[in-house]
Amino acid sequence: MEWIRRDKKQFELEHGCIFCKRGGQEDDLIVGRGSHVYLMLNASPYNMAHLLVVPYAHCASTEDLDADTLLDLMQTSNKAMSCLRKLYQPAAFNVGANIGAEAGASIPDHFHLHIVPRWPGETGFITAIGDTRVIPDTLENTGRELREIWHGQ
C-alpha cells in the first residue's frame, strides 16, 4: 500500500526513475535485454509471471519512441510470450500499457508494456472476497526459469 499511495512525483525526485536505474543494472527481476528495451518481472505482479517490457529511453508514451525502439518493444514482447508459453502454458495474455497517471500508470513518466499471462479459473473466491491474489511461484524461481528459456532461444 505504501508503494501505491506514494506521491509519485516526489518519489521520483527523491529516488530517480526506477526503470532508468534498473536499465543499467542486473538483478533477479531482469529476464533479458534487447538493444532498446529490457524485460523484467513486475515486482508487484497482478498475476504469476507478470512481465514488463521497458525501453531504456525515459519517456512517458510510445509517441516519443523511435522506430527501432518500437520494433524491439514488439519483438521482445513476442519472445517473452513465447518463453511464458514454454514455461507455464498460459491460455491467454493481457498485453497493454497505462499511459499517464490518470490511466493507472504507477510510474507515469517512463512508458512500459505489461504482459500478464492468464489461465482458466485463475480467479475465484480468494480474489473476489479476500482482496488477495494467489501466485503459486516465487519471483526468484520464475525469474530463474524464464532467464534459462530466454537465453536458450
CSV table of N, CA and C in Angstrom, one decimal:
chain,number,residue,atom,x,y,z
A,1,MET,N,0.8,-1.2,0.0
A,1,MET,CA,0.0,0.0,0.0
A,1,MET,C,0.9,1.3,0.0
A,2,GLU,N,2.0,1.2,0.7
A,2,GLU,CA,2.9,2.4,0.7
A,2,GLU,C,3.3,2.8,-0.7
A,3,TRP,N,3.6,1.7,-1.5
A,3,TRP,CA,4.1,2.0,-2.9
A,3,TRP,C,2.9,2.6,-3.7
A,4,ILE,N,1.7,2.1,-3.6
A,4,ILE,CA,0.6,2.5,-4.3
A,4,ILE,C,0.2,4.0,-4.0
A,5,ARG,N,0.3,4.3,-2.7
A,5,ARG,CA,-0.2,5.6,-2.2
A,5,ARG,C,0.9,6.7,-2.2
A,6,ARG,N,2.1,6.3,-2.6
A,6,ARG,CA,3.2,7.3,-2.5
A,6,ARG,C,2.9,8.5,-3.5
A,7,ASP,N,3.5,9.6,-3.2
A,7,ASP,CA,3.4,10.8,-4.1
A,7,ASP,C,4.4,10.4,-5.2
A,8,LYS,N,3.9,10.1,-6.4
A,8,LYS,CA,4.8,9.6,-7.4
A,8,LYS,C,5.8,10.6,-7.9
A,9,LYS,N,5.4,11.9,-8.0
A,9,LYS,CA,6.4,12.9,-8.5
A,9,LYS,C,7.5,13.1,-7.4
A,10,GLN,N,7.1,13.2,-6.1
A,10,GLN,CA,8.1,13.4,-5.1
A,10,GLN,C,9.0,12.2,-5.0
A,11,PHE,N,8.5,11.0,-5.1
A,11,PHE,CA,9.3,9.8,-5.1
A,11,PHE,C,10.4,9.8,-6.1
A,12,GLU,N,10.0,10.2,-7.4
A,12,GLU,CA,10.9,10.2,-8.5
A,12,GLU,C,12.0,11.3,-8.2
A,13,LEU,N,11.5,12.4,-7.7
A,13,LEU,CA,12.5,13.5,-7.4
A,13,LEU,C,13.5,13.0,-6.3
A,14,GLU,N,13.1,12.3,-5.4
A,14,GLU,CA,14.0,11.8,-4.3
A,14,GLU,C,14.8,10.6,-4.7
A,15,HIS,N,14.3,9.7,-5.5
A,15,HIS,CA,14.9,8.4,-5.8
A,15,HIS,C,15.3,8.3,-7.2
A,16,GLY,N,14.8,9.1,-8.1
A,16,GLY,CA,15.1,8.9,-9.5
A,16,GLY,C,14.1,7.9,-10.1
A,17,CYS,N,14.2,7.7,-11.4
A,17,CYS,CA,13.3,6.7,-12.1
A,17,CYS,C,13.8,5.3,-11.9
A,18,ILE,N,13.0,4.5,-11.3
A,18,ILE,CA,13.4,3.1,-11.0
A,18,ILE,C,13.7,2.3,-12.3
A,19,PHE,N,13.0,2.7,-13.4
A,19,PHE,CA,13.2,1.9,-14.6
A,19,PHE,C,14.6,2.4,-15.2
A,20,CYS,N,14.9,3.6,-15.1
A,20,CYS,CA,16.2,4.1,-15.6
A,20,CYS,C,17.3,3.5,-14.8
A,21,LYS,N,17.2,3.4,-13.5
A,21,LYS,CA,18.2,2.8,-12.7
A,21,LYS,C,18.4,1.3,-13.0
A,22,ARG,N,17.2,0.6,-13.1
A,22,ARG,CA,17.3,-0.8,-13.4
A,22,ARG,C,17.8,-1.1,-14.8
A,23,GLY,N,17.6,-0.2,-15.7
A,23,GLY,CA,18.1,-0.4,-17.1
A,23,GLY,C,19.6,-0.6,-17.2
A,24,GLY,N,20.3,-0.1,-16.2
A,24,GLY,CA,21.8,-0.2,-16.3
A,24,GLY,C,22.3,-1.2,-15.3
A,25,GLN,N,21.5,-2.0,-14.6
A,25,GLN,CA,22.0,-2.9,-13.6
A,25,GLN,C,21.4,-4.3,-13.8
A,26,GLU,N,22.0,-5.3,-13.2
A,26,GLU,CA,21.4,-6.7,-13.3
A,26,GLU,C,20.9,-7.0,-11.9
A,27,ASP,N,19.7,-7.6,-11.8
A,27,ASP,CA,19.2,-8.1,-10.6
A,27,ASP,C,18.2,-9.3,-10.9
A,28,ASP,N,17.6,-9.8,-9.9
A,28,ASP,CA,16.8,-11.0,-10.1
A,28,ASP,C,15.5,-10.8,-10.8
A,29,LEU,N,15.1,-9.5,-11.0
A,29,LEU,CA,13.9,-9.3,-11.7
A,29,LEU,C,14.1,-9.2,-13.2
A,30,ILE,N,15.4,-8.9,-13.7
A,30,ILE,CA,15.7,-8.8,-15.1
A,30,ILE,C,15.7,-10.2,-15.7
A,31,VAL,N,14.9,-10.3,-16.8
A,31,VAL,CA,14.9,-11.6,-17.5
A,31,VAL,C,15.8,-11.5,-18.7
A,32,GLY,N,15.7,-10.5,-19.5
A,32,GLY,CA,16.5,-10.4,-20.7
A,32,GLY,C,16.6,-8.9,-21.2
A,33,ARG,N,17.5,-8.7,-22.2
A,33,ARG,CA,17.8,-7.4,-22.7
A,33,ARG,C,17.8,-7.4,-24.2
A,34,GLY,N,17.2,-6.4,-24.8
A,34,GLY,CA,17.3,-6.1,-26.2
A,34,GLY,C,18.2,-4.9,-26.4
A,35,SER,N,18.3,-4.4,-27.7
A,35,SER,CA,19.1,-3.3,-28.0
A,35,SER,C,18.5,-2.0,-27.4
A,36,HIS,N,17.1,-1.9,-27.4
A,36,HIS,CA,16.5,-0.7,-27.0
A,36,HIS,C,15.5,-0.8,-25.8
A,37,VAL,N,15.3,-2.1,-25.4
A,37,VAL,CA,14.4,-2.4,-24.3
A,37,VAL,C,14.9,-3.5,-23.4
A,38,TYR,N,14.4,-3.7,-22.2
A,38,TYR,CA,14.7,-4.8,-21.4
A,38,TYR,C,13.4,-5.4,-20.9
A,39,LEU,N,13.5,-6.7,-20.5
A,39,LEU,CA,12.3,-7.4,-20.0
A,39,LEU,C,12.6,-7.8,-18.5
A,40,MET,N,11.6,-7.5,-17.7
A,40,MET,CA,11.7,-7.8,-16.2
A,40,MET,C,10.4,-8.3,-15.7
A,41,LEU,N,10.5,-9.0,-14.6
A,41,LEU,CA,9.4,-9.4,-13.8
A,41,LEU,C,8.8,-8.1,-13.1
A,42,ASN,N,7.5,-8.0,-13.0
A,42,ASN,CA,6.9,-7.0,-12.2
A,42,ASN,C,7.1,-7.3,-10.7
A,43,ALA,N,7.7,-6.4,-9.9
A,43,ALA,CA,7.9,-6.7,-8.5
A,43,ALA,C,6.6,-6.7,-7.7
A,44,SER,N,5.5,-6.1,-8.3
A,44,SER,CA,4.2,-6.1,-7.7
A,44,SER,C,3.2,-6.7,-8.7
A,45,PRO,N,3.3,-8.0,-8.9
A,45,PRO,CA,2.5,-8.6,-10.1
A,45,PRO,C,1.0,-8.7,-9.8
A,46,TYR,N,0.3,-8.5,-10.9
A,46,TYR,CA,-1.2,-8.7,-10.9
A,46,TYR,C,-1.5,-10.2,-10.9
A,47,ASN,N,-0.5,-11.0,-11.5
A,47,ASN,CA,-0.7,-12.4,-11.7
A,47,ASN,C,0.7,-13.0,-11.8
A,48,MET,N,0.8,-14.3,-11.6
A,48,MET,CA,2.1,-15.0,-11.7
A,48,MET,C,2.7,-14.7,-13.1
A,49,ALA,N,4.0,-14.5,-13.0
A,49,ALA,CA,4.9,-14.3,-14.2
A,49,ALA,C,4.5,-13.0,-15.0
A,50,HIS,N,4.0,-12.0,-14.3
A,50,HIS,CA,3.6,-10.7,-14.9
A,50,HIS,C,4.9,-10.0,-15.3
A,51,LEU,N,5.1,-9.7,-16.6
A,51,LEU,CA,6.3,-9.1,-17.1
A,51,LEU,C,6.1,-7.7,-17.5
A,52,LEU,N,7.2,-7.0,-17.6
A,52,LEU,CA,7.2,-5.6,-18.1
A,52,LEU,C,8.3,-5.5,-19.2
A,53,VAL,N,7.9,-4.9,-20.3
A,53,VAL,CA,8.9,-4.6,-21.3
A,53,VAL,C,9.2,-3.1,-21.2
A,54,VAL,N,10.4,-2.7,-20.9
A,54,VAL,CA,10.8,-1.3,-20.6
A,54,VAL,C,11.8,-0.8,-21.5
A,55,PRO,N,11.5,0.3,-22.2
A,55,PRO,CA,12.5,1.0,-23.0
A,55,PRO,C,13.6,1.6,-22.1
A,56,TYR,N,14.8,1.6,-22.7
A,56,TYR,CA,15.9,2.3,-21.9
A,56,TYR,C,15.7,3.8,-21.9
A,57,ALA,N,15.0,4.3,-23.0
A,57,ALA,CA,14.7,5.7,-23.1
A,57,ALA,C,13.7,6.1,-22.1
A,58,HIS,N,13.9,7.2,-21.4
A,58,HIS,CA,13.0,7.7,-20.4
A,58,HIS,C,12.0,8.6,-21.1
A,59,CYS,N,10.8,8.1,-21.4
A,59,CYS,CA,9.7,8.9,-22.0
A,59,CYS,C,8.4,8.3,-21.5
A,60,ALA,N,7.4,9.2,-21.6
A,60,ALA,CA,6.1,8.8,-21.0
A,60,ALA,C,5.1,8.1,-21.9
A,61,SER,N,5.4,8.1,-23.2
A,61,SER,CA,4.5,7.5,-24.2
A,61,SER,C,5.2,6.9,-25.3
A,62,THR,N,4.5,5.9,-26.0
A,62,THR,CA,5.1,5.3,-27.2
A,62,THR,C,5.2,6.4,-28.3
A,63,GLU,N,4.5,7.5,-28.2
A,63,GLU,CA,4.6,8.5,-29.2
A,63,GLU,C,6.0,9.1,-29.3
A,64,ASP,N,6.8,9.0,-28.2
A,64,ASP,CA,8.1,9.5,-28.0
A,64,ASP,C,9.2,8.5,-28.4
A,65,LEU,N,8.9,7.3,-28.7
A,65,LEU,CA,9.8,6.3,-29.0
A,65,LEU,C,10.1,6.2,-30.5
A,66,ASP,N,11.4,6.0,-30.9
A,66,ASP,CA,11.8,5.9,-32.3
A,66,ASP,C,11.4,4.5,-32.9
A,67,ALA,N,11.4,4.4,-34.2
A,67,ALA,CA,11.0,3.2,-34.9
A,67,ALA,C,11.8,2.0,-34.4
A,68,ASP,N,13.1,2.1,-34.2
A,68,ASP,CA,13.9,0.9,-33.7
A,68,ASP,C,13.5,0.5,-32.3
A,69,THR,N,13.2,1.4,-31.5
A,69,THR,CA,12.7,1.0,-30.1
A,69,THR,C,11.4,0.4,-30.2
A,70,LEU,N,10.5,0.9,-31.0
A,70,LEU,CA,9.1,0.3,-31.1
A,70,LEU,C,9.2,-1.1,-31.7
A,71,LEU,N,10.1,-1.3,-32.6
A,71,LEU,CA,10.3,-2.7,-33.2
A,71,LEU,C,10.9,-3.6,-32.1
A,72,ASP,N,11.9,-3.2,-31.4
A,72,ASP,CA,12.4,-4.0,-30.3
A,72,ASP,C,11.4,-4.3,-29.2
A,73,LEU,N,10.6,-3.3,-28.9
A,73,LEU,CA,9.5,-3.5,-27.9
A,73,LEU,C,8.6,-4.6,-28.3
A,74,MET,N,8.2,-4.7,-29.6
A,74,MET,CA,7.2,-5.7,-30.0
A,74,MET,C,7.9,-7.1,-30.2
A,75,GLN,N,9.2,-7.1,-30.7
A,75,GLN,CA,9.9,-8.3,-30.8
A,75,GLN,C,10.2,-8.9,-29.4
A,76,THR,N,10.5,-8.1,-28.5
A,76,THR,CA,10.8,-8.6,-27.1
A,76,THR,C,9.5,-9.1,-26.5
A,77,SER,N,8.4,-8.4,-26.7
A,77,SER,CA,7.1,-8.8,-26.2
A,77,SER,C,6.8,-10.2,-26.8
A,78,ASN,N,7.0,-10.4,-28.1
A,78,ASN,CA,6.7,-11.7,-28.7
A,78,ASN,C,7.6,-12.8,-28.1
A,79,LYS,N,8.8,-12.5,-27.9
A,79,LYS,CA,9.8,-13.5,-27.3
A,79,LYS,C,9.4,-13.8,-25.9
A,80,ALA,N,9.0,-12.8,-25.2
A,80,ALA,CA,8.5,-13.0,-23.8
A,80,ALA,C,7.3,-13.9,-23.7
A,81,MET,N,6.3,-13.7,-24.6
A,81,MET,CA,5.1,-14.6,-24.6
A,81,MET,C,5.5,-16.0,-25.0
A,82,SER,N,6.4,-16.1,-25.9
A,82,SER,CA,6.9,-17.5,-26.3
A,82,SER,C,7.6,-18.2,-25.1
A,83,CYS,N,8.4,-17.5,-24.4
A,83,CYS,CA,9.0,-18.1,-23.2
A,83,CYS,C,8.0,-18.4,-22.1
A,84,LEU,N,7.0,-17.6,-21.9
A,84,LEU,CA,6.0,-17.9,-20.9
A,84,LEU,C,5.2,-19.1,-21.4
A,85,ARG,N,4.9,-19.2,-22.7
A,85,ARG,CA,4.2,-20.4,-23.2
A,85,ARG,C,4.9,-21.7,-22.9
A,86,LYS,N,6.2,-21.6,-23.1
A,86,LYS,CA,7.1,-22.8,-22.9
A,86,LYS,C,7.1,-23.2,-21.4
A,87,LEU,N,7.2,-22.2,-20.5
A,87,LEU,CA,7.4,-22.5,-19.1
A,87,LEU,C,6.1,-22.8,-18.4
A,88,TYR,N,5.0,-22.0,-18.7
A,88,TYR,CA,3.8,-22.2,-17.9
A,88,TYR,C,2.5,-22.5,-18.7
A,89,GLN,N,2.6,-22.6,-20.0
A,89,GLN,CA,1.4,-22.9,-20.9
A,89,GLN,C,0.2,-22.1,-20.5
A,90,PRO,N,0.3,-20.7,-20.5
A,90,PRO,CA,-0.9,-19.9,-20.2
A,90,PRO,C,-1.9,-20.1,-21.4
A,91,ALA,N,-3.2,-19.9,-21.0
A,91,ALA,CA,-4.2,-20.0,-22.1
A,91,ALA,C,-4.4,-18.7,-22.9
A,92,ALA,N,-3.9,-17.6,-22.3
A,92,ALA,CA,-4.1,-16.3,-22.9
A,92,ALA,C,-3.2,-15.3,-22.3
A,93,PHE,N,-3.2,-14.1,-22.8
A,93,PHE,CA,-2.4,-13.0,-22.3
A,93,PHE,C,-3.2,-11.7,-22.3
A,94,ASN,N,-2.9,-10.8,-21.3
A,94,ASN,CA,-3.3,-9.4,-21.4
A,94,ASN,C,-2.0,-8.7,-21.7
A,95,VAL,N,-2.0,-7.9,-22.7
A,95,VAL,CA,-0.8,-7.1,-23.1
A,95,VAL,C,-1.3,-5.6,-23.2
A,96,GLY,N,-0.7,-4.7,-22.5
A,96,GLY,CA,-1.1,-3.4,-22.6
A,96,GLY,C,-0.3,-2.4,-21.7
A,97,ALA,N,-0.7,-1.1,-21.8
A,97,ALA,CA,0.0,-0.1,-21.1
A,97,ALA,C,-0.9,0.9,-20.6
A,98,ASN,N,-0.6,1.5,-19.4
A,98,ASN,CA,-1.3,2.6,-18.8
A,98,ASN,C,-0.5,3.8,-19.1
A,99,ILE,N,-0.9,4.7,-20.0
A,99,ILE,CA,-0.1,5.9,-20.4
A,99,ILE,C,-0.7,7.1,-19.6
A,100,GLY,N,0.0,7.5,-18.6
A,100,GLY,CA,-0.4,8.6,-17.8
A,100,GLY,C,-1.0,8.2,-16.5
A,101,ALA,N,-0.8,9.0,-15.5
A,101,ALA,CA,-1.3,8.6,-14.1
A,101,ALA,C,-2.8,8.4,-14.1
A,102,GLU,N,-3.5,9.2,-14.8
A,102,GLU,CA,-5.0,9.1,-14.8
A,102,GLU,C,-5.4,7.8,-15.4
A,103,ALA,N,-4.6,7.1,-16.2
A,103,ALA,CA,-4.9,5.9,-16.9
A,103,ALA,C,-4.5,4.7,-16.0
A,104,GLY,N,-3.8,5.0,-14.8
A,104,GLY,CA,-3.4,4.0,-13.9
A,104,GLY,C,-1.9,3.7,-13.9
A,105,ALA,N,-1.1,4.4,-14.6
A,105,ALA,CA,0.3,4.2,-14.6
A,105,ALA,C,0.9,4.5,-13.2
A,106,SER,N,1.5,3.5,-12.6
A,106,SER,CA,2.2,3.8,-11.3
A,106,SER,C,3.5,4.5,-11.5
A,107,ILE,N,4.1,4.4,-12.7
A,107,ILE,CA,5.3,5.1,-13.0
A,107,ILE,C,5.0,5.9,-14.3
A,108,PRO,N,4.3,7.0,-14.2
A,108,PRO,CA,3.8,7.6,-15.4
A,108,PRO,C,4.8,8.3,-16.3
A,109,ASP,N,6.0,8.6,-15.9
A,109,ASP,CA,7.0,9.3,-16.7
A,109,ASP,C,7.9,8.3,-17.5
A,110,HIS,N,7.7,7.0,-17.3
A,110,HIS,CA,8.6,6.1,-18.0
A,110,HIS,C,7.6,5.0,-18.6
A,111,PHE,N,7.4,5.1,-19.9
A,111,PHE,CA,6.5,4.1,-20.5
A,111,PHE,C,7.0,2.7,-20.3
A,112,HIS,N,6.1,1.7,-20.1
A,112,HIS,CA,6.4,0.3,-20.0
A,112,HIS,C,5.2,-0.5,-20.4
A,113,LEU,N,5.4,-1.6,-21.0
A,113,LEU,CA,4.3,-2.5,-21.5
A,113,LEU,C,4.2,-3.7,-20.6
A,114,HIS,N,3.0,-4.0,-20.2
A,114,HIS,CA,2.7,-5.1,-19.3
A,114,HIS,C,2.3,-6.4,-20.1
A,115,ILE,N,2.9,-7.5,-19.7
A,115,ILE,CA,2.5,-8.8,-20.3
A,115,ILE,C,2.0,-9.7,-19.1
A,116,VAL,N,0.7,-10.0,-19.1
A,116,VAL,CA,0.2,-10.7,-18.0
A,116,VAL,C,-0.4,-12.1,-18.5
A,117,PRO,N,0.3,-13.2,-18.2
A,117,PRO,CA,-0.3,-14.5,-18.6
A,117,PRO,C,-1.6,-14.8,-17.8
A,118,ARG,N,-2.5,-15.5,-18.5
A,118,ARG,CA,-3.8,-15.8,-17.9
A,118,ARG,C,-4.1,-17.3,-18.1
A,119,TRP,N,-4.8,-17.9,-17.1
A,119,TRP,CA,-5.2,-19.3,-17.1
A,119,TRP,C,-6.7,-19.4,-16.8
A,120,PRO,N,-7.3,-20.5,-17.2
A,120,PRO,CA,-8.7,-20.7,-16.9
A,120,PRO,C,-8.8,-20.9,-15.3
A,121,GLY,N,-9.8,-20.3,-14.8
A,121,GLY,CA,-10.1,-20.5,-13.3
A,121,GLY,C,-9.1,-19.9,-12.4
A,122,GLU,N,-8.3,-18.9,-12.9
A,122,GLU,CA,-7.2,-18.4,-12.0
A,122,GLU,C,-7.8,-17.5,-10.9
A,123,THR,N,-9.0,-16.9,-11.1
A,123,THR,CA,-9.6,-16.1,-10.1
A,123,THR,C,-10.7,-16.9,-9.5
A,124,GLY,N,-11.0,-16.6,-8.3
A,124,GLY,CA,-12.1,-17.3,-7.6
A,124,GLY,C,-12.5,-16.5,-6.3
A,125,PHE,N,-12.9,-17.2,-5.3
A,125,PHE,CA,-13.4,-16.6,-4.1
A,125,PHE,C,-12.3,-15.8,-3.4
A,126,ILE,N,-11.0,-16.2,-3.5
A,126,ILE,CA,-10.0,-15.5,-2.8
A,126,ILE,C,-9.9,-14.1,-3.3
A,127,THR,N,-9.8,-14.0,-4.6
A,127,THR,CA,-9.7,-12.7,-5.3
A,127,THR,C,-11.0,-11.9,-5.1
A,128,ALA,N,-12.1,-12.5,-5.2
A,128,ALA,CA,-13.4,-11.8,-5.1
A,128,ALA,C,-13.7,-11.3,-3.7
A,129,ILE,N,-13.5,-12.1,-2.6
A,129,ILE,CA,-13.9,-11.7,-1.3
A,129,ILE,C,-12.7,-11.4,-0.4
A,130,GLY,N,-11.5,-11.9,-0.7
A,130,GLY,CA,-10.4,-11.7,0.2
A,130,GLY,C,-9.4,-10.6,-0.2
A,131,ASP,N,-9.7,-9.9,-1.4
A,131,ASP,CA,-8.8,-8.9,-1.8
A,131,ASP,C,-7.4,-9.3,-1.9
A,132,THR,N,-7.2,-10.6,-2.4
A,132,THR,CA,-5.9,-11.2,-2.4
A,132,THR,C,-5.6,-11.9,-3.7
A,133,ARG,N,-4.4,-12.0,-4.1
A,133,ARG,CA,-4.0,-12.7,-5.3
A,133,ARG,C,-3.3,-14.0,-4.9
A,134,VAL,N,-3.6,-15.1,-5.6
A,134,VAL,CA,-2.9,-16.3,-5.3
A,134,VAL,C,-1.8,-16.5,-6.4
A,135,ILE,N,-0.5,-16.5,-6.1
A,135,ILE,CA,0.5,-16.6,-7.0
A,135,ILE,C,1.4,-17.8,-6.6
A,136,PRO,N,1.3,-18.9,-7.3
A,136,PRO,CA,1.9,-20.2,-6.9
A,136,PRO,C,3.4,-20.4,-7.0
A,137,ASP,N,4.1,-19.3,-7.5
A,137,ASP,CA,5.5,-19.5,-7.6
A,137,ASP,C,6.2,-18.2,-7.1
A,138,THR,N,7.4,-18.2,-6.7
A,138,THR,CA,8.2,-17.0,-6.3
A,138,THR,C,8.7,-16.3,-7.4
A,139,LEU,N,8.9,-15.0,-7.2
A,139,LEU,CA,9.6,-14.1,-8.3
A,139,LEU,C,10.9,-14.7,-8.6
A,140,GLU,N,11.7,-15.1,-7.6
A,140,GLU,CA,13.1,-15.6,-7.8
A,140,GLU,C,13.1,-16.9,-8.7
A,141,ASN,N,12.2,-17.8,-8.4
A,141,ASN,CA,12.1,-19.0,-9.2
A,141,ASN,C,11.6,-18.7,-10.6
A,142,THR,N,10.6,-17.9,-10.7
A,142,THR,CA,10.0,-17.6,-12.1
A,142,THR,C,11.1,-16.9,-12.9
A,143,GLY,N,11.9,-15.9,-12.3
A,143,GLY,CA,12.9,-15.2,-13.0
A,143,GLY,C,14.0,-16.2,-13.4
A,144,ARG,N,14.4,-17.1,-12.6
A,144,ARG,CA,15.5,-18.0,-12.9
A,144,ARG,C,15.1,-18.9,-14.1
A,145,GLU,N,13.9,-19.4,-14.0
A,145,GLU,CA,13.4,-20.3,-15.1
A,145,GLU,C,13.2,-19.6,-16.4
A,146,LEU,N,12.6,-18.4,-16.3
A,146,LEU,CA,12.4,-17.6,-17.6
A,146,LEU,C,13.8,-17.2,-18.2
A,147,ARG,N,14.8,-16.8,-17.4
A,147,ARG,CA,16.1,-16.5,-17.9
A,147,ARG,C,16.7,-17.7,-18.6
A,148,GLU,N,16.5,-18.9,-18.1
A,148,GLU,CA,17.1,-20.0,-18.8
A,148,GLU,C,16.5,-20.2,-20.1
A,149,ILE,N,15.2,-20.1,-20.3
A,149,ILE,CA,14.5,-20.2,-21.6
A,149,ILE,C,14.9,-19.0,-22.5
A,150,TRP,N,14.9,-17.8,-21.9
A,150,TRP,CA,15.2,-16.6,-22.7
A,150,TRP,C,16.6,-16.7,-23.4
A,151,HIS,N,17.6,-17.1,-22.6
A,151,HIS,CA,18.9,-17.2,-23.1
A,151,HIS,C,19.2,-18.5,-23.9
A,152,GLY,N,18.2,-19.4,-23.8
A,152,GLY,CA,18.4,-20.6,-24.6
A,152,GLY,C,17.8,-20.5,-26.0
A,153,GLN,N,17.0,-19.4,-26.3
A,153,GLN,CA,16.4,-19.2,-27.6
A,153,GLN,C,17.3,-18.6,-28.6
